[in-house]
Coordinates of C-alpha atoms in Angstrom, one line a residue:
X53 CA 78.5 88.2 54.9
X54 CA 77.3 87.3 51.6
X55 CA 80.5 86.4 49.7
X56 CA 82.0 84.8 53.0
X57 CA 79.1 82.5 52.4
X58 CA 79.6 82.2 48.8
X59 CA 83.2 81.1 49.1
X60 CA 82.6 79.4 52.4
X61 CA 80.2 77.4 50.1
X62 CA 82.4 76.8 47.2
X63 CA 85.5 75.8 49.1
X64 CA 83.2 73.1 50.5
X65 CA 81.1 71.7 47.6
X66 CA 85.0 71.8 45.9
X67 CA 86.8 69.8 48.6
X68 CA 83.5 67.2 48.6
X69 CA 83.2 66.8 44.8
X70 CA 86.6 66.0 44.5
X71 CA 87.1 63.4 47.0
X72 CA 84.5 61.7 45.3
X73 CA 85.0 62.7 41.7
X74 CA 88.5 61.3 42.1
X75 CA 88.5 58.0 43.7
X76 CA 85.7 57.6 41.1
X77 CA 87.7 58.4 38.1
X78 CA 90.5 56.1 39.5
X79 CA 88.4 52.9 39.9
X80 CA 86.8 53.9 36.3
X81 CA 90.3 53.7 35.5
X82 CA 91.3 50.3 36.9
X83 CA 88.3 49.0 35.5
X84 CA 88.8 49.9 32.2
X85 CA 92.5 48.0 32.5
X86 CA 91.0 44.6 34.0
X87 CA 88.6 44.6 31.2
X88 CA 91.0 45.1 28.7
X89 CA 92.9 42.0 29.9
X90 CA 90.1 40.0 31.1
X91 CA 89.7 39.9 27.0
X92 CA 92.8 39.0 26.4
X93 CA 92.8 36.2 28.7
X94 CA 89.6 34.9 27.2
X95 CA 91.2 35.4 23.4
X96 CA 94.6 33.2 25.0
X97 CA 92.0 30.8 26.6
X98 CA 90.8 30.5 23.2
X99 CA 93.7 28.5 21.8
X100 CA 93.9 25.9 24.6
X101 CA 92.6 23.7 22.9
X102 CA 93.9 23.6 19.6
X103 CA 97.6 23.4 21.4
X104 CA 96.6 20.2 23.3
X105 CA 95.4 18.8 19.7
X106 CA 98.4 19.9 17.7
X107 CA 101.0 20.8 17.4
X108 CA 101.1 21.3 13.5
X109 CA 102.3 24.6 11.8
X110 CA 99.8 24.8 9.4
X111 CA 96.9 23.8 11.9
X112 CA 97.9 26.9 14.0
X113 CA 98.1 29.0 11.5
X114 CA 94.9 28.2 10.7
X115 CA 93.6 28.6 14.2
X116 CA 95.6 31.9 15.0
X117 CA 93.9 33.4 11.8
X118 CA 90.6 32.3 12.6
X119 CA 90.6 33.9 16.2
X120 CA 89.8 37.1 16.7
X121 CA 92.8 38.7 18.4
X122 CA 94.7 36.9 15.4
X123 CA 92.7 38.2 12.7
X124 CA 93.5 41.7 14.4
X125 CA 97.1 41.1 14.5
X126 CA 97.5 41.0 18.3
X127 CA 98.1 37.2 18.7
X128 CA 101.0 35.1 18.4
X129 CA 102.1 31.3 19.7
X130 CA 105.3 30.7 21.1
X131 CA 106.2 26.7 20.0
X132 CA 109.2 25.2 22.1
X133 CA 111.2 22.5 20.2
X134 CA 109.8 19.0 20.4
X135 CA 112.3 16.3 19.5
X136 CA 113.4 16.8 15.3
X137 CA 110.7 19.4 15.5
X138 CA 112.2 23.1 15.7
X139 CA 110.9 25.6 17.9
X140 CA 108.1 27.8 16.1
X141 CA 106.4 31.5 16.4
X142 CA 103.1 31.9 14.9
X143 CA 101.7 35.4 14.9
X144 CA 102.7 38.9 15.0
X145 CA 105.1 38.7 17.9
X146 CA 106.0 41.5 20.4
X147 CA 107.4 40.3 23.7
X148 CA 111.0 39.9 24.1
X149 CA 112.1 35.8 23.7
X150 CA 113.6 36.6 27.6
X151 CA 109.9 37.0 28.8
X152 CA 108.6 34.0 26.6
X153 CA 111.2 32.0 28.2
X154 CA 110.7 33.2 31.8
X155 CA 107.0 32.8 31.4
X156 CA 107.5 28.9 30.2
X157 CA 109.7 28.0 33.2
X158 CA 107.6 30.0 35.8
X159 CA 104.4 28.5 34.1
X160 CA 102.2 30.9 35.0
X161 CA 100.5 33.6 33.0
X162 CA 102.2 37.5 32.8
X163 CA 102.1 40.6 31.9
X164 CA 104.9 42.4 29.8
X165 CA 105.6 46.1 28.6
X166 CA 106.0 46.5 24.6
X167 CA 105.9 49.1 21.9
X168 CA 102.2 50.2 22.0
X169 CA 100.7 48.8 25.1
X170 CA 101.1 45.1 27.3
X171 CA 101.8 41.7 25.9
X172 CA 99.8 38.7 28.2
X173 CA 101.6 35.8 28.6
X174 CA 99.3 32.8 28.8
X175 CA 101.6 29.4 29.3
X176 CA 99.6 26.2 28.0
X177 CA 100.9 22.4 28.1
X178 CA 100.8 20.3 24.7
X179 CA 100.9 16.6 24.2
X180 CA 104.4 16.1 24.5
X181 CA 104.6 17.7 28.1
X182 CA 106.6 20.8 27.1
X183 CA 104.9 24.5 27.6
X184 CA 104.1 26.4 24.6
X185 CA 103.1 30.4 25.3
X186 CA 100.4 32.2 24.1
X187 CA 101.0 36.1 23.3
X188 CA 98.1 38.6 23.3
X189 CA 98.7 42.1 22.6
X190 CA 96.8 44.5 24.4
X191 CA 96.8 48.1 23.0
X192 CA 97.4 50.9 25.2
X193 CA 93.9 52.6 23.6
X194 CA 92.1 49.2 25.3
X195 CA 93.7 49.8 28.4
X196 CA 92.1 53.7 28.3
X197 CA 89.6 53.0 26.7
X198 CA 86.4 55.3 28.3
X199 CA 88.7 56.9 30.6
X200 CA 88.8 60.2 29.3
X201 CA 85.2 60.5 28.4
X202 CA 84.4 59.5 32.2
X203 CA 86.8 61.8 33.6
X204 CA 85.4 64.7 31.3
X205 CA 81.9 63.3 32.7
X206 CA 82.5 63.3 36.2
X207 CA 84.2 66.8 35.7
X208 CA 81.2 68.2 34.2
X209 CA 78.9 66.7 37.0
X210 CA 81.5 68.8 39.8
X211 CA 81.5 71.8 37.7
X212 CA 77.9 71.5 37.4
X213 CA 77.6 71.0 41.8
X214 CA 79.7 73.6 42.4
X215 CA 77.7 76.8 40.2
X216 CA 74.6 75.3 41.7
X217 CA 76.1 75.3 44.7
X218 CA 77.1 79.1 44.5
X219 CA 74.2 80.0 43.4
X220 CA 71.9 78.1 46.2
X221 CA 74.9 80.2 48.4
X222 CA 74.2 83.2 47.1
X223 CA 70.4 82.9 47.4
X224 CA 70.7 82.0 51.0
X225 CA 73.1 85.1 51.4
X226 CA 71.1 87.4 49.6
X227 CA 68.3 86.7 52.2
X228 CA 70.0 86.9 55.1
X229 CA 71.7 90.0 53.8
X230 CA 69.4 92.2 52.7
X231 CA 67.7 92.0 56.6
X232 CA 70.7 92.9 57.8
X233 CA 71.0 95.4 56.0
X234 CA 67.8 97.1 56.5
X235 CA 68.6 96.6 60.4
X236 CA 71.5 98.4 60.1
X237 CA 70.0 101.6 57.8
X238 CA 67.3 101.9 60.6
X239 CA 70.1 102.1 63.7
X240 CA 71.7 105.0 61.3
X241 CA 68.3 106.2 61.0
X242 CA 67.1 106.0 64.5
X243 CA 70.1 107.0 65.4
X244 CA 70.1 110.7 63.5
X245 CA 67.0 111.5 65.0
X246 CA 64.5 110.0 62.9
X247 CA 62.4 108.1 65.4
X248 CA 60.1 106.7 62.9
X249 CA 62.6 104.5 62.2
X250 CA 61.2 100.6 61.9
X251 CA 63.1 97.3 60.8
X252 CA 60.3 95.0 58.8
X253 CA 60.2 91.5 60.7
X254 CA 61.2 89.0 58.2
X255 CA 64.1 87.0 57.4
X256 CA 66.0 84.1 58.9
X257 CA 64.7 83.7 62.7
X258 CA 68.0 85.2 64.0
X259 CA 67.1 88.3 62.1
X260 CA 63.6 88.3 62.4
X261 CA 64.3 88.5 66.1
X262 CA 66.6 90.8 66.0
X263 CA 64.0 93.4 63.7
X264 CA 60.9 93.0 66.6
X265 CA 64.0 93.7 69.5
X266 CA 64.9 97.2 67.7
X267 CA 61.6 97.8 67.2
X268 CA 60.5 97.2 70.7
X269 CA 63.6 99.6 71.6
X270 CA 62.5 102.4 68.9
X271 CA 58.9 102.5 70.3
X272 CA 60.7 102.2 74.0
X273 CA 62.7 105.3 73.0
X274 CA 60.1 107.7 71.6
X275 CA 57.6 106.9 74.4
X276 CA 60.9 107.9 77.0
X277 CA 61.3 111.1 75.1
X278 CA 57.9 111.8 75.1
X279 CA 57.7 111.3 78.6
X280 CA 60.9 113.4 79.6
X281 CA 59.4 116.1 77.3
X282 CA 56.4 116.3 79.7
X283 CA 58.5 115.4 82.5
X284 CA 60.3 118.9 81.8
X285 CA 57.6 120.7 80.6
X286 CA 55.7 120.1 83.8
X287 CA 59.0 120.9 86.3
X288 CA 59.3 124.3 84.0
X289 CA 55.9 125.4 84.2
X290 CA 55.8 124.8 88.0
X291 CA 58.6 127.2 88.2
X292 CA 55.9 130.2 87.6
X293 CA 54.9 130.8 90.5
X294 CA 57.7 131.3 92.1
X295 CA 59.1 133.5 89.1
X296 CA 55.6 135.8 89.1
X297 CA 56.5 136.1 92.7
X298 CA 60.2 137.4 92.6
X299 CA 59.3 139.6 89.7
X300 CA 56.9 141.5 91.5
X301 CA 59.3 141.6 94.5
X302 CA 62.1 142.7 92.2
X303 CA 59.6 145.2 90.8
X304 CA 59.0 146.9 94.6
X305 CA 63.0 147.1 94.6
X306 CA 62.7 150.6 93.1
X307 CA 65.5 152.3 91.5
X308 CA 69.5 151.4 91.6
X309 CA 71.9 149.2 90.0
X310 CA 71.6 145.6 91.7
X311 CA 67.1 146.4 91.6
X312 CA 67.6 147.0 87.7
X313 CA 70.4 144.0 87.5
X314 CA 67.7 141.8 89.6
X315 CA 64.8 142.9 87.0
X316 CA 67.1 141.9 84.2
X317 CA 67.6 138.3 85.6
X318 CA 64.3 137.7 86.5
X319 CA 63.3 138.3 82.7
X320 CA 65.9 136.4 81.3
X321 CA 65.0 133.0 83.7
X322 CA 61.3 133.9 82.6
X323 CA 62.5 134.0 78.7
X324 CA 64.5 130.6 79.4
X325 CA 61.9 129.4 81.3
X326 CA 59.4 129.6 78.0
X327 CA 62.2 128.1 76.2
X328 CA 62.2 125.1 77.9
X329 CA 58.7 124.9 77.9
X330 CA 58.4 124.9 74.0
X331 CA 61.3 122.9 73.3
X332 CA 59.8 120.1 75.7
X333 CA 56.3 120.3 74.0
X334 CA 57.6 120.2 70.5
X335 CA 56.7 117.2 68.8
X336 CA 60.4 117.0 67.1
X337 CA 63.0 116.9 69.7
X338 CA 66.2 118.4 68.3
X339 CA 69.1 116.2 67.5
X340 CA 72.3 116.5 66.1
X341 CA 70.9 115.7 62.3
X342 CA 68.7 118.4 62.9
X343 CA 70.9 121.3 64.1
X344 CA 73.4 120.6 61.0
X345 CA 71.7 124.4 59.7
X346 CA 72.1 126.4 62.5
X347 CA 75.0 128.6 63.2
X348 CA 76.1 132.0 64.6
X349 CA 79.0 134.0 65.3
X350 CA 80.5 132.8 68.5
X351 CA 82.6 136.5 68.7
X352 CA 79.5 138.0 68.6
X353 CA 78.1 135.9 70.9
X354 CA 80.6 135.9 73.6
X355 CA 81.2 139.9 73.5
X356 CA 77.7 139.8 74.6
X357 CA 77.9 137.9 77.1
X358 CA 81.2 139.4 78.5
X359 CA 79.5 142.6 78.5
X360 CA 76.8 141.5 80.4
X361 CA 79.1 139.7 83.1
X362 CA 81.7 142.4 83.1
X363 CA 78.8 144.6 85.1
X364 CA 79.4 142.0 88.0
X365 CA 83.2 141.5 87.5
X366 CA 83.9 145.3 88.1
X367 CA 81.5 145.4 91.3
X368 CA 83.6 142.3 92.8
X369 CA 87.1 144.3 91.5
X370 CA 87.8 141.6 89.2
X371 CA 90.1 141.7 85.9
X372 CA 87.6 140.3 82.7
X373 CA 90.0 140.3 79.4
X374 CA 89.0 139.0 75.9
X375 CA 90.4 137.9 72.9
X376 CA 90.2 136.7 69.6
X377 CA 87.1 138.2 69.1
X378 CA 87.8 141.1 66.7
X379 CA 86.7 138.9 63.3
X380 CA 83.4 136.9 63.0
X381 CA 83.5 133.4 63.8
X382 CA 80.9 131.2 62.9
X383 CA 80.8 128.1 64.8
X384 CA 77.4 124.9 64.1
X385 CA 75.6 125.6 67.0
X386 CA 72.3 127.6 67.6
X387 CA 73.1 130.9 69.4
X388 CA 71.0 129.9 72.8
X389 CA 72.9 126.4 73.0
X390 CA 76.1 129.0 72.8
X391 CA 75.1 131.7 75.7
X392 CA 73.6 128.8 77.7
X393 CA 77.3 127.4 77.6
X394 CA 79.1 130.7 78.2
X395 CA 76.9 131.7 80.5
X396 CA 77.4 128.6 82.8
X397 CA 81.5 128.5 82.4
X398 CA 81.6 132.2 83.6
X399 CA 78.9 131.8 86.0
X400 CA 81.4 129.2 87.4
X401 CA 84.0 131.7 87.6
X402 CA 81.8 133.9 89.7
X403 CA 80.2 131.5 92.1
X404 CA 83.6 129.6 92.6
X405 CA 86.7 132.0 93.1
X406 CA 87.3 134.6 95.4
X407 CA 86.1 137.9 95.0
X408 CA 89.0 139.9 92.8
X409 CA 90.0 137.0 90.8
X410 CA 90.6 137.7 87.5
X411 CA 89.3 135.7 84.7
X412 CA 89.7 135.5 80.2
X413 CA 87.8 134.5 77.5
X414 CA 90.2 133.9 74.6
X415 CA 88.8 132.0 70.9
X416 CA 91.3 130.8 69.1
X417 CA 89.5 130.4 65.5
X418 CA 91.1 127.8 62.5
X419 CA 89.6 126.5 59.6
X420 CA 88.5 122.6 61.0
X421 CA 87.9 123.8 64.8
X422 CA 87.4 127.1 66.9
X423 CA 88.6 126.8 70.5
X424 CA 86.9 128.9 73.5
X425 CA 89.0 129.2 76.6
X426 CA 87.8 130.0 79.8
X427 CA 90.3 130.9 82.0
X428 CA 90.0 132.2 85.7
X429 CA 93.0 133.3 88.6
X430 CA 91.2 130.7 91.4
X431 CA 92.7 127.6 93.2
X432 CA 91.7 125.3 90.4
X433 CA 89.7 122.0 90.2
X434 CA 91.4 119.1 92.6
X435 CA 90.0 116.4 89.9
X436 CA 89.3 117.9 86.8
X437 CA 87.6 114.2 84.9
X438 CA 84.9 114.2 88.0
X439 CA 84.4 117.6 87.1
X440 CA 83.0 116.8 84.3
X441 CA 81.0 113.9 85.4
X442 CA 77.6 114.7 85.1
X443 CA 76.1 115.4 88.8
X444 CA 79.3 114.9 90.7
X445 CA 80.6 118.4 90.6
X446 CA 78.7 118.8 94.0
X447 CA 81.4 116.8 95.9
X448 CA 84.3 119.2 94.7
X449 CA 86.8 122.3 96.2
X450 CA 83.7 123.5 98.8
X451 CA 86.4 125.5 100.3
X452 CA 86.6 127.8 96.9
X453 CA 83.1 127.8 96.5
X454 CA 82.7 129.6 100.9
X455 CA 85.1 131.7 99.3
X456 CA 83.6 133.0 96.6
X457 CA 79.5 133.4 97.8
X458 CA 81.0 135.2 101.2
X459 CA 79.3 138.9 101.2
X460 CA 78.1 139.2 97.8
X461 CA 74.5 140.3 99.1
X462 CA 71.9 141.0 96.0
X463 CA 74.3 139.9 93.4
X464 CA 73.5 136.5 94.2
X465 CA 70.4 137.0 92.6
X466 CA 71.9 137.8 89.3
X467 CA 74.7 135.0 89.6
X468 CA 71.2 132.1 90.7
X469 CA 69.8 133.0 87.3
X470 CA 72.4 131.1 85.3
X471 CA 72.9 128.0 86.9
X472 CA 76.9 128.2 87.7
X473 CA 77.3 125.8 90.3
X474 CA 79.3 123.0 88.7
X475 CA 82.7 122.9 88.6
X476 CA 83.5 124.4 91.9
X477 CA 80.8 122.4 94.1
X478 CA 78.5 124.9 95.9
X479 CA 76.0 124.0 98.0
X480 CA 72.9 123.4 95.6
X481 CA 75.4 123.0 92.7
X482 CA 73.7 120.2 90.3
X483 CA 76.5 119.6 88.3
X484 CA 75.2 120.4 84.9
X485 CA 76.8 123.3 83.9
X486 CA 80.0 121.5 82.3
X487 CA 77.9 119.3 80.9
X488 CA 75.7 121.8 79.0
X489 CA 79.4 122.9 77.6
X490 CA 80.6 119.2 77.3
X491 CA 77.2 118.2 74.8
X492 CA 77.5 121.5 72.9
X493 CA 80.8 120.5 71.8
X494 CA 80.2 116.9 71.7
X495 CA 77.2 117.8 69.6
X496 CA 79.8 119.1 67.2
X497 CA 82.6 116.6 67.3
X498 CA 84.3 118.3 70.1
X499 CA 85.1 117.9 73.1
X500 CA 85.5 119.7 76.7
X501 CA 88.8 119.6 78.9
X502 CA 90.0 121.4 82.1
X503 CA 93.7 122.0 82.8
X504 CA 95.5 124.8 84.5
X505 CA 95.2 127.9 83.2
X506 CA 98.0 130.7 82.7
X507 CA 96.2 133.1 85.2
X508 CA 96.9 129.9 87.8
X509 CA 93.5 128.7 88.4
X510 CA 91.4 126.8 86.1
X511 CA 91.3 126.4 82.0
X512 CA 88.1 125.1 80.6
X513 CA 89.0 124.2 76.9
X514 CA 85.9 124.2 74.6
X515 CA 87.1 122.8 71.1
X516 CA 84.3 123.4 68.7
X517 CA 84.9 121.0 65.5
X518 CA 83.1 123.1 62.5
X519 CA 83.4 120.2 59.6
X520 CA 84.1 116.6 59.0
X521 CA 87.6 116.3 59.7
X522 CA 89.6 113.5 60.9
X523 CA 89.9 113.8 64.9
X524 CA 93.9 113.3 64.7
X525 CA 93.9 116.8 62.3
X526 CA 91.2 118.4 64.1
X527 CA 93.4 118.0 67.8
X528 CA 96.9 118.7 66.4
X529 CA 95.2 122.3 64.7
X530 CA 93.6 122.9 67.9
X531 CA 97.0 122.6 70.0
X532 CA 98.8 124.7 67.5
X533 CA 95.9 127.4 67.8
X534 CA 96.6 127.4 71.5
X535 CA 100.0 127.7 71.5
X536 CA 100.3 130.6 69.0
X537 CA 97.4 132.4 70.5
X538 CA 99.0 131.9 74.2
X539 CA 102.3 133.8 72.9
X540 CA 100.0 137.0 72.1
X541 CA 98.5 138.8 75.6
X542 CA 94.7 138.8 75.9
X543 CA 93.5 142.1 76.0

């Protein structure tokens, strides 16, 4: 913005100083040349009278010599012939006898080009009726005389405009500039997290205004987050009741494999329930500037949680397979964001597919981006981009979703626990399970996709970006991980 003004600023003080400087310097010009022969006319006028006098060669010789155009050698008197008296020329001549001649018949005064400069012709009428001429010479110096000096003057005075110009422009850019600026630093600022972020309010009035709206937002946008971390602090801790309640019911379960499973899941919502609680009352809300440190190993992570689920897949006499998951893998996300993630994809497999439908895990690892593929044997998603619509998931495949809670009896309890109704569309589904998975990767660079998987159901593609790489890279990488992993069996 500053050097558009700048050479906004220059291209018009340039375009105004020169249609002034020049018409000036022309009628400088012009008036230098009609002073130069208003003298010589007044020289010419000069001899007037001595030619209506005389017409004697010694008396205007005398006269011519006398004058000051003749003293300087620029003045001579064309003589015709008057009876026995032969024509004469007096002076230092320099027109051609053709323009004398002309200029006695046409008896007015001209001007003629000679070696030099201009001659002036100034006709004049003696005693005996015939026209005599009067030659002044006129230098081509007298013609330009003070030109150049008022040209170099009147270039000076444009040169001098246009710096000041400049630098008036650049003044006036530097302060609307460097508000600007500062505007935009505190976005970038506000917008990595640091909430303290503030724009000073001074400037041009465009600006100004500009600095008290983003402030107005910032404090807007901290007192929203402050009031959606109490908000969810509030709705959390109300859920302890109900949670003391089902643990001491799951506690009077006594012994067997769906009362330990149901103890298991009542302690892990109570765990994420405190999570949520101190992550709402934390004075800090996370953002993606502040996660940049964490990290884990998503094949750690995600042979965890396979073990976990695979309790359930073998009671509903479904196929769980994993791969890629031999060699660490260490992905920019905090473990819990991870298993949260996991945990609601394959909770989705469960709570939407029949029982016996197999599902795979398979990571495909590459040195931009790791991809996690969820992959189940069900009757797919009808529209996978509302799927991912926050909140509309509820709306979708209900038939799959009767299929799949049909006689499951106390595993229910362990499949509630991890909020998996999203992608299918249960009854009580909120639709935030693909988008816990869809900001995880987002939070990363990636992104979250569902396609048709090999087993024939549905493929949820989580493409994990691990560095600042350009998205055109990171995407063909992450296709050619697929494609070679997809050629080797999960197992």
């Amino acid at each position: 913005m500053r050097w558009a003004l700048v050479k906004v600023c220059l291209a018009v003080t340039t375009m105004v100083v020169a249609a002034f400087a020049v018409p000036l310097g022309l009628v400088i010009q012009e008036m230098a040349r009609d002073r130069a022969f208003s003298s010589a006319e007044r020289h010419a006028a000069g001899m007037g009278p001595t030619l209506s006098i005389t017409t004697d060669r010694a008396e205007l010789t005398r006269a011519v010599a006398t004058s000051e155009a003749g003293g300087d050698g620029r003045m001579a008197v064309h003589v015709p012939a008057v009876g026995a008296h032969p024509a004469l020329t007096i002076g230092d001549r320099r027109a051609h006898p053709h323009d004398v001649a002309s200029t006695r018949e046409q008896g007015r005064a001209r001007t003629v080009t000679v070696s030099g400069g201009y001659a002036l012709l100034q006709p004049f009428a003696i005693g005996s009726g015939e026209i005599a001429v009067v030659e002044i010479h006129v230098p081509e110096s007298e013609v330009s005389k003070g030109v150049t000096t008022a040209w170099l003057v009147l270039a000076g005075v444009g040169v001098g405009l246009v710096i000041g110009s400049v630098a008036v422009a650049d003044r006036l850019g530097v302060r609307m500039v460097q508000p600007a600026r500062r505007l935009v630093g505190a976005a970038r600022d506000l917008g990595d997290g640091k909430l303290t972020a503030r724009v000073p309010e001074e400037g041009p009035t465009e600006l100004r205004l500009a600095a008290v709206a983003f402030n107005s937002m910032a404090d807007q946008v901290v007192h929203l987050l402050a009031n959606e971390r109490e908000l969810a602090a509030d709705l959390s801790h109300r859920l302890r009741t109900p949670l003391t309640v089902l643990r001491l019911n799951a506690a009077s379960l006594g012994d067997g494999p769906a009362a330990e499973q149901t103890r298991i899941a009542v302690e892990k919502l109570e765990r994420e329930v405190d999570t949520i609680i101190r992550t709402a009352r934390d004075a800090k809300p996370r953002t993606v500037a502040g996660r940049q440190g964490a990290g884990c190993d998503a094949a750690e992570v995600i042979r965890e949680r396979m073990e976990f689920w695979s309790a359930l897949a073998e009671d509903e006499g479904r196929e769980a397979r994993v791969a890629g998951v031999e060699r660490p893998v260490w992905i920019p996300v905090a473990r819990a964001d991870l298993v949260a993630a996991l945990d609601a994809l394959l909770g989705n497999v469960f709570r939407h597919t029949r029982e016996g439908a197999a599902f795979a895990v398979d990571v495909h690892s590459g040195e931009d981006a790791v991809i996690v593929l969820v992959s189940d044997a069900g009757d797919g998603i009808a529209d996978p981009k509302a799927a991912l619509a926050r909140g509309n998931s509820g709306a979708m495949n209900s038939a799959n979703s009767t299929n799949g809670l049909n006689g499951r009896n106390g595993r229910d309890a362990l499949k509630g626990t991890d909020d998996a109704g999203d992608a299918g569309g249960a009854v009580g589904s909120t639709g935030l399970g693909l988008d816990i998975a869809r900001r995880l990767a987002e939070s990363t660079g990636g992104d979250v996709r569902i396609g048709r998987s090999v087993l024939g159901g549905t493929e949820v593609r989580l493409w994990l970006q691990r560095g600042a790489v350009r998205p055109s890279v990171g995407r063909r990488a992450a296709r050619a991980m697929v494609r070679r992993r997809r050629r080797t069996p999960a197992r």
